[in-house]
PDB file of C-alpha atoms in Angstrom:
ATOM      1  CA  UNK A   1     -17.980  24.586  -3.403  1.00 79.00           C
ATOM      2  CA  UNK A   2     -14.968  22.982  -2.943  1.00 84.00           C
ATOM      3  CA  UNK A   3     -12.311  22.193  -5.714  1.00 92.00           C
ATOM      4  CA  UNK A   4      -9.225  19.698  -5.165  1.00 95.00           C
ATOM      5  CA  UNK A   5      -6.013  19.157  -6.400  1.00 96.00           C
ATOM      6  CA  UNK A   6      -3.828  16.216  -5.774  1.00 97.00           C
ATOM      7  CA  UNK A   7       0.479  16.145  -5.825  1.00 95.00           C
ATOM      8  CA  UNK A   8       3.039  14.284  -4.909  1.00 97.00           C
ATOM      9  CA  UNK A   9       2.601  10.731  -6.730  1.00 95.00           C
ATOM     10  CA  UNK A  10       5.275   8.918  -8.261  1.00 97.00           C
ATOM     11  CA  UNK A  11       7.450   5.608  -8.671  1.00 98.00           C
ATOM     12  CA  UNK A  12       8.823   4.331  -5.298  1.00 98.00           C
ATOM     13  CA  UNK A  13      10.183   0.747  -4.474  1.00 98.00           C
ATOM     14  CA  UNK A  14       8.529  -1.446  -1.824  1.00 98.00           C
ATOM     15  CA  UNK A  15       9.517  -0.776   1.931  1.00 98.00           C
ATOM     16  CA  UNK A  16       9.820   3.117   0.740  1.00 98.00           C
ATOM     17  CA  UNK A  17       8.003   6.292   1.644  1.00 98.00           C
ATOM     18  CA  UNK A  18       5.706   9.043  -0.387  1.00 98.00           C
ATOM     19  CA  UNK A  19       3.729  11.857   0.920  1.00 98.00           C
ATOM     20  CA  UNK A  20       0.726  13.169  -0.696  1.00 98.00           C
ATOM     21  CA  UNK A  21      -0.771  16.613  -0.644  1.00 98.00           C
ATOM     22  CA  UNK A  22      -4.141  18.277  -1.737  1.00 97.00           C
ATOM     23  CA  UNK A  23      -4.855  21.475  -1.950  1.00 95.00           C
ATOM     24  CA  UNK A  24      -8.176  22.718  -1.572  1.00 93.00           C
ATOM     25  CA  UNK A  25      -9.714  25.921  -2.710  1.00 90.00           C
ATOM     26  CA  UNK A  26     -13.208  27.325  -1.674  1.00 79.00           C
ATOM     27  CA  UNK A  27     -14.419  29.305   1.801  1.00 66.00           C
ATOM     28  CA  UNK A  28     -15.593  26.056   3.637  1.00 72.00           C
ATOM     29  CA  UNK A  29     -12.671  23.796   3.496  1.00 74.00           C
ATOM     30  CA  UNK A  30     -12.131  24.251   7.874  1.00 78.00           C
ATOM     31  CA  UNK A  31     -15.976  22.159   8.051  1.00 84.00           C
ATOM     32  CA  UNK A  32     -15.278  19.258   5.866  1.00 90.00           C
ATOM     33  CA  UNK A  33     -13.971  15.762   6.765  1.00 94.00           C
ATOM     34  CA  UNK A  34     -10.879  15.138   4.432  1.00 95.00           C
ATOM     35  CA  UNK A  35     -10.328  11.960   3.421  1.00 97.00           C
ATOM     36  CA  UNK A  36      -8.054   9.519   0.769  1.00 98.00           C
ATOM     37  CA  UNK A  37      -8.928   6.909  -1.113  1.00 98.00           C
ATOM     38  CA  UNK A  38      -7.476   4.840  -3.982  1.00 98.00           C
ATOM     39  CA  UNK A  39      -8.790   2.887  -7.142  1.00 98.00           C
ATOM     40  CA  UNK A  40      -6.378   0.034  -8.746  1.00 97.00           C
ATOM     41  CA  UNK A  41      -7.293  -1.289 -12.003  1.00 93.00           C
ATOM     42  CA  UNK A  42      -9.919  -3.227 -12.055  1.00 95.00           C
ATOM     43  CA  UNK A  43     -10.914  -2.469  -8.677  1.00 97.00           C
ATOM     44  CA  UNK A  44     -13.370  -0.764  -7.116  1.00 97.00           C
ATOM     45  CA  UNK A  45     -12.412   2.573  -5.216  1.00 97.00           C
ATOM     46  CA  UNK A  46     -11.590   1.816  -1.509  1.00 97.00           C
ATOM     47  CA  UNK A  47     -10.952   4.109   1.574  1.00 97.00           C
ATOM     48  CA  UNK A  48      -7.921   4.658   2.601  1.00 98.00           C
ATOM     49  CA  UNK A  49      -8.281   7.431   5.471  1.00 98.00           C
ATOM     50  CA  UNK A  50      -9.911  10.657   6.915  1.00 97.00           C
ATOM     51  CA  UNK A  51      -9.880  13.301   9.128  1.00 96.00           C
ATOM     52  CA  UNK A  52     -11.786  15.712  10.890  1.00 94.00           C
ATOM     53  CA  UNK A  53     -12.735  19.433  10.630  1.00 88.00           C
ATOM     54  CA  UNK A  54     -10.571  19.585  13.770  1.00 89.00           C
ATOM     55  CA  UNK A  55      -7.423  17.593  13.010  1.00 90.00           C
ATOM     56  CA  UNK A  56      -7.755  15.870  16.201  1.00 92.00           C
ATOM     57  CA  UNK A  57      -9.497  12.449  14.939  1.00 95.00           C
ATOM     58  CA  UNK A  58      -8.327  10.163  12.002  1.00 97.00           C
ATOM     59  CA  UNK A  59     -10.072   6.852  10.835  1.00 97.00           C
ATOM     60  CA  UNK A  60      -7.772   4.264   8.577  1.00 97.00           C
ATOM     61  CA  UNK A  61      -8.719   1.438   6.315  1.00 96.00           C
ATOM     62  CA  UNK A  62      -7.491  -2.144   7.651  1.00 96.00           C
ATOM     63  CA  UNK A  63      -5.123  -2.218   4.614  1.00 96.00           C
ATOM     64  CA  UNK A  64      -3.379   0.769   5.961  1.00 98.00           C
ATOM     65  CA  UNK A  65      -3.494   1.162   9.705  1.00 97.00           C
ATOM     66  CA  UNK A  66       0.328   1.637  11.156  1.00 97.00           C
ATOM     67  CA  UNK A  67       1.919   2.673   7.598  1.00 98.00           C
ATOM     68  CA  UNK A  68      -0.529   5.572   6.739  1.00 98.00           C
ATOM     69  CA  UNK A  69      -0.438   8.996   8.327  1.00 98.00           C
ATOM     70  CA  UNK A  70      -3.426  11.139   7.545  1.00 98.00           C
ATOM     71  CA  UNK A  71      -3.312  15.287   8.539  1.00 97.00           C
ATOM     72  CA  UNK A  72      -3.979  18.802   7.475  1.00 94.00           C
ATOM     73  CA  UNK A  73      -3.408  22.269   7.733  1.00 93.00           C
ATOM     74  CA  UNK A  74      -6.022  24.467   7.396  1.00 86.00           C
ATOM     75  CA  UNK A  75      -4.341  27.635   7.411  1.00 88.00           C
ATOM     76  CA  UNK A  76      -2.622  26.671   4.369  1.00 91.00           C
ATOM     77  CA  UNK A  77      -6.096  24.366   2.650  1.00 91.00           C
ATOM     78  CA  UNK A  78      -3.997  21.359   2.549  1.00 94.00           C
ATOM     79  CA  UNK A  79      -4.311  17.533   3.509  1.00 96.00           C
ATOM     80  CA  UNK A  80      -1.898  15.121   3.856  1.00 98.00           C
ATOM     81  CA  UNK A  81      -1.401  11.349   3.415  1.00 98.00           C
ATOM     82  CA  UNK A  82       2.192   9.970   4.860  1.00 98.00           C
ATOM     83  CA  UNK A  83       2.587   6.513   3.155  1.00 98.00           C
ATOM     84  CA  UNK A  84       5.425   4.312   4.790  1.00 98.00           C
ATOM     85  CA  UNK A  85       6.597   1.004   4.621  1.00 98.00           C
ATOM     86  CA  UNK A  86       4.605   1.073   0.988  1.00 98.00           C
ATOM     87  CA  UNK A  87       4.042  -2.243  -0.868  1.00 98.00           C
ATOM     88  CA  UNK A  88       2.921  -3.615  -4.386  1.00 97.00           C
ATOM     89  CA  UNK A  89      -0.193  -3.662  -3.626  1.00 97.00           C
ATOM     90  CA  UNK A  90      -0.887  -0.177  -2.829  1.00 98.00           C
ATOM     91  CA  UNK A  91      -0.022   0.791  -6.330  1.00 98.00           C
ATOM     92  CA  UNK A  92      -3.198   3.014  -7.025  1.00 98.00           C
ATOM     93  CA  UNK A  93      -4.281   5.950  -8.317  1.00 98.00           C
ATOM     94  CA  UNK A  94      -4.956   8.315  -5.269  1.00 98.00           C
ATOM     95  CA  UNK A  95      -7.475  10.479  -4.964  1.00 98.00           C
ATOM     96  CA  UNK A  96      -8.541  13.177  -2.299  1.00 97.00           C
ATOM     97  CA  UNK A  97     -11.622  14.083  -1.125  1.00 96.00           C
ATOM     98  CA  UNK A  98     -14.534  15.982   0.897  1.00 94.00           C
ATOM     99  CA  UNK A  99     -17.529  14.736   3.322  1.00 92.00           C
ATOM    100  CA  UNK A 100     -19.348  17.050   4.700  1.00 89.00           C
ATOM    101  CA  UNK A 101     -21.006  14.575   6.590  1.00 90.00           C
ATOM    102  CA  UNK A 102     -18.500  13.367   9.370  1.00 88.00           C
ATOM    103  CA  UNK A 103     -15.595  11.783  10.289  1.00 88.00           C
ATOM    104  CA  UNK A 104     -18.099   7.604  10.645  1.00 87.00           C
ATOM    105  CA  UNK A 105     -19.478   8.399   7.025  1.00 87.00           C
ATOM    106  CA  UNK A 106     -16.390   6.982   4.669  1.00 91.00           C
ATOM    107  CA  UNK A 107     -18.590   5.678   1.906  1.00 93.00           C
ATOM    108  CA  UNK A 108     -17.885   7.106  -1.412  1.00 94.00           C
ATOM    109  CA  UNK A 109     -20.824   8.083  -1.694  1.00 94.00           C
ATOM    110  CA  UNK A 110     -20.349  10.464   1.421  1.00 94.00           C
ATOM    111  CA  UNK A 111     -17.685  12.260  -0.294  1.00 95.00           C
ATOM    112  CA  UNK A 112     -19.189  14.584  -2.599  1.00 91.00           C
ATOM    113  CA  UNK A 113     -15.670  16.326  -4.040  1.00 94.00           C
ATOM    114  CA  UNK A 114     -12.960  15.098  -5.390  1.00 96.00           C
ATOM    115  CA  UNK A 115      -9.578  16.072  -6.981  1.00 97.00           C
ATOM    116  CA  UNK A 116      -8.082  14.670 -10.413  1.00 97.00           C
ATOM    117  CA  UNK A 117      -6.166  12.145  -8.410  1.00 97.00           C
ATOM    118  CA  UNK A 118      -2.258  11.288  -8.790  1.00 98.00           C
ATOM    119  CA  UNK A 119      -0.986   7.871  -9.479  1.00 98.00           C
ATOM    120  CA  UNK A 120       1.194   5.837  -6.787  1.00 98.00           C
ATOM    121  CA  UNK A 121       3.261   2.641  -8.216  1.00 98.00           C
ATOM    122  CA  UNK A 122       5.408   1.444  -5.811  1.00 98.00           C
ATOM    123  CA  UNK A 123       7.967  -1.777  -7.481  1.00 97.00           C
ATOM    124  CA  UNK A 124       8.767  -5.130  -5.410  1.00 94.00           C
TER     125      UNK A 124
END
């Protein structure tokens, strides 16, 4: 089993930067696909982006390609998300989350952890 925790969510203002971390806890994080997505209100949940067991492969949602930075370190059980160049509109709550399926299954339903998630607001 694997148990996630979110950090690193606050206020920024448009055209600014945040980075998010999870931590993960449990023997098996190395073999899961780590991905982010985020939920507005009102809004169904949508993928942001994931990684491999490996590191070496990343997939992004078209909302985010070329401001989003997805990575991890799996000495330390972590996963990033780099978010630059951050507008209005990607005000969300963030959460992370675990696929054991691979890296071309980014479905929620794919994902079968998740952490608390930690709200973004970025002002115009």
């Amino acid at each position: 089993q694997v148990q996630l925790v979110e950090f690193g969510g606050g206020l920024v203002q448009a055209g600014g930067s945040l980075r998010l971390s999870c931590v993960a806890s449990g023997r098996t994080f190395s073999s899961y696909v780590m991905g982010w997505f985020r939920q507005a209100p009102g809004k169904e949940r949508e993928f942001v982006g994931a990684i491999d067991w490996s590191g070496a492969y990343t997939v992004y949602g078209d909302s985010v390609k070329g401001r989003f930075t997805v990575s991890r370190d799996s000495a330390k059980n972590t996963v990033f998300l780099q978010m630059n160049s951050l507008k209005p509109e990607d005000t969300a709550v963030y959460y992370c989350a675990a696929n054991p399926y691979g890296l071309s299954n980014n479905e929620v339903h794919s994902y079968n952890y998740w952490g608390q998630g930690t709200q973004v607001t970025v002002s115009s």
